[in-house]
Amino acid sequence: MTDAMTGIRRELRVTQRGLVTLPKAWREAYAIKTGDALTLLDLGGVFVLVPRESEIDRVADRIRDRLEGEGETLESMLLTIREERTG
């Protein structure tokens, strides 16, 4: 997983019970606390974890703006990710 703010990539592992631990630095940076509700979006096998459901539109806008600024579209990004996954 790549941190959009710092470019740090982290590998997360799923436990036997299906749990994933978010790195402490990310929890602190996004003020995620025990018991907070997160939203997981499945974009065709690309998962996006959003800290608060009410922020989904803001996060989507940030992703769109960043991609457009780089001359990319969501479709081209998803295609690239799929190509990388299939080798």
Short mmCIF file of C-alpha atoms in Angstrom, two decimals:
data_model
loop_
_atom_site.label_atom_id
_atom_site.label_comp_id
_atom_site.label_asym_id
_atom_site.label_seq_id
_atom_site.Cartn_x
_atom_site.Cartn_y
_atom_site.Cartn_z
CA MET A 1 0.00 0.00 0.00
CA THR A 2 1.35 3.41 -0.88
CA ASP A 3 0.78 6.40 1.36
CA ALA A 4 -0.49 9.14 -0.97
CA MET A 5 1.11 11.82 1.18
CA THR A 6 4.59 10.34 1.62
CA GLY A 7 4.85 7.67 -1.06
CA ILE A 8 5.64 5.02 1.55
CA ARG A 9 4.66 1.50 0.54
CA ARG A 10 3.63 -0.90 3.29
CA GLU A 11 2.82 -4.58 3.06
CA LEU A 12 -0.13 -5.53 5.25
CA ARG A 13 -0.92 -9.09 6.27
CA VAL A 14 -4.33 -10.60 6.89
CA THR A 15 -4.59 -12.68 10.06
CA GLN A 16 -6.41 -15.98 10.35
CA ARG A 17 -9.49 -14.07 11.54
CA GLY A 18 -9.33 -11.69 8.56
CA LEU A 19 -7.91 -8.75 10.50
CA VAL A 20 -5.48 -6.20 9.06
CA THR A 21 -3.45 -3.80 11.21
CA LEU A 22 -2.92 -0.29 9.94
CA PRO A 23 0.52 1.16 10.65
CA LYS A 24 0.59 3.40 13.72
CA ALA A 25 1.91 6.37 11.72
CA TRP A 26 -1.11 6.19 9.40
CA ARG A 27 -3.56 5.84 12.29
CA GLU A 28 -2.03 8.93 13.89
CA ALA A 29 -1.85 10.93 10.65
CA TYR A 30 -5.51 10.33 9.88
CA ALA A 31 -6.74 10.38 13.51
CA ILE A 32 -8.06 6.82 13.31
CA LYS A 33 -8.95 5.52 16.75
CA THR A 34 -10.13 2.20 18.16
CA GLY A 35 -13.78 1.72 17.27
CA ASP A 36 -13.78 4.16 14.33
CA ALA A 37 -15.78 3.06 11.31
CA LEU A 38 -13.85 2.81 8.04
CA THR A 39 -15.26 2.32 4.56
CA LEU A 40 -13.66 -0.18 2.18
CA LEU A 41 -14.36 0.41 -1.51
CA ASP A 42 -13.78 -2.38 -4.04
CA LEU A 43 -12.94 -0.89 -7.41
CA GLY A 44 -12.73 -4.12 -9.37
CA GLY A 45 -10.09 -5.73 -7.14
CA VAL A 46 -8.42 -2.45 -6.17
CA PHE A 47 -9.26 -1.70 -2.55
CA VAL A 48 -9.55 1.83 -1.20
CA LEU A 49 -9.86 2.28 2.56
CA VAL A 50 -11.49 5.56 3.57
CA PRO A 51 -11.16 6.78 7.17
CA ARG A 52 -14.69 8.15 7.45
CA GLU A 53 -17.70 7.45 5.28
CA SER A 54 -18.53 11.17 5.19
CA GLU A 55 -15.15 11.84 3.55
CA ILE A 56 -15.63 9.54 0.54
CA ASP A 57 -16.53 12.38 -1.84
CA ARG A 58 -13.58 14.48 -0.66
CA VAL A 59 -11.19 11.55 -1.08
CA ALA A 60 -12.61 10.72 -4.51
CA ASP A 61 -12.14 14.35 -5.55
CA ARG A 62 -8.51 14.31 -4.35
CA ILE A 63 -7.83 11.12 -6.32
CA ARG A 64 -9.48 12.55 -9.44
CA ASP A 65 -7.60 15.86 -9.16
CA ARG A 66 -4.27 14.13 -8.68
CA LEU A 67 -4.83 11.77 -11.61
CA GLU A 68 -6.00 14.58 -13.89
CA GLY A 69 -2.95 16.63 -12.88
CA GLU A 70 -0.76 13.73 -14.01
CA GLY A 71 -2.71 13.27 -17.25
CA GLU A 72 -4.30 10.06 -16.00
CA THR A 73 -7.87 8.85 -15.71
CA LEU A 74 -9.29 6.42 -13.19
CA GLU A 75 -9.74 3.91 -16.00
CA SER A 76 -6.09 4.13 -17.08
CA MET A 77 -4.93 3.73 -13.49
CA LEU A 78 -7.10 0.65 -12.94
CA LEU A 79 -5.90 -0.84 -16.23
CA THR A 80 -2.26 -0.33 -15.19
CA ILE A 81 -2.90 -1.96 -11.81
CA ARG A 82 -4.63 -4.95 -13.44
CA GLU A 83 -1.75 -5.36 -15.89
CA GLU A 84 0.78 -5.33 -13.03
CA ARG A 85 -1.23 -7.92 -11.09
CA THR A 86 -1.45 -10.33 -14.04
CA GLY A 87 2.20 -9.89 -14.99
#
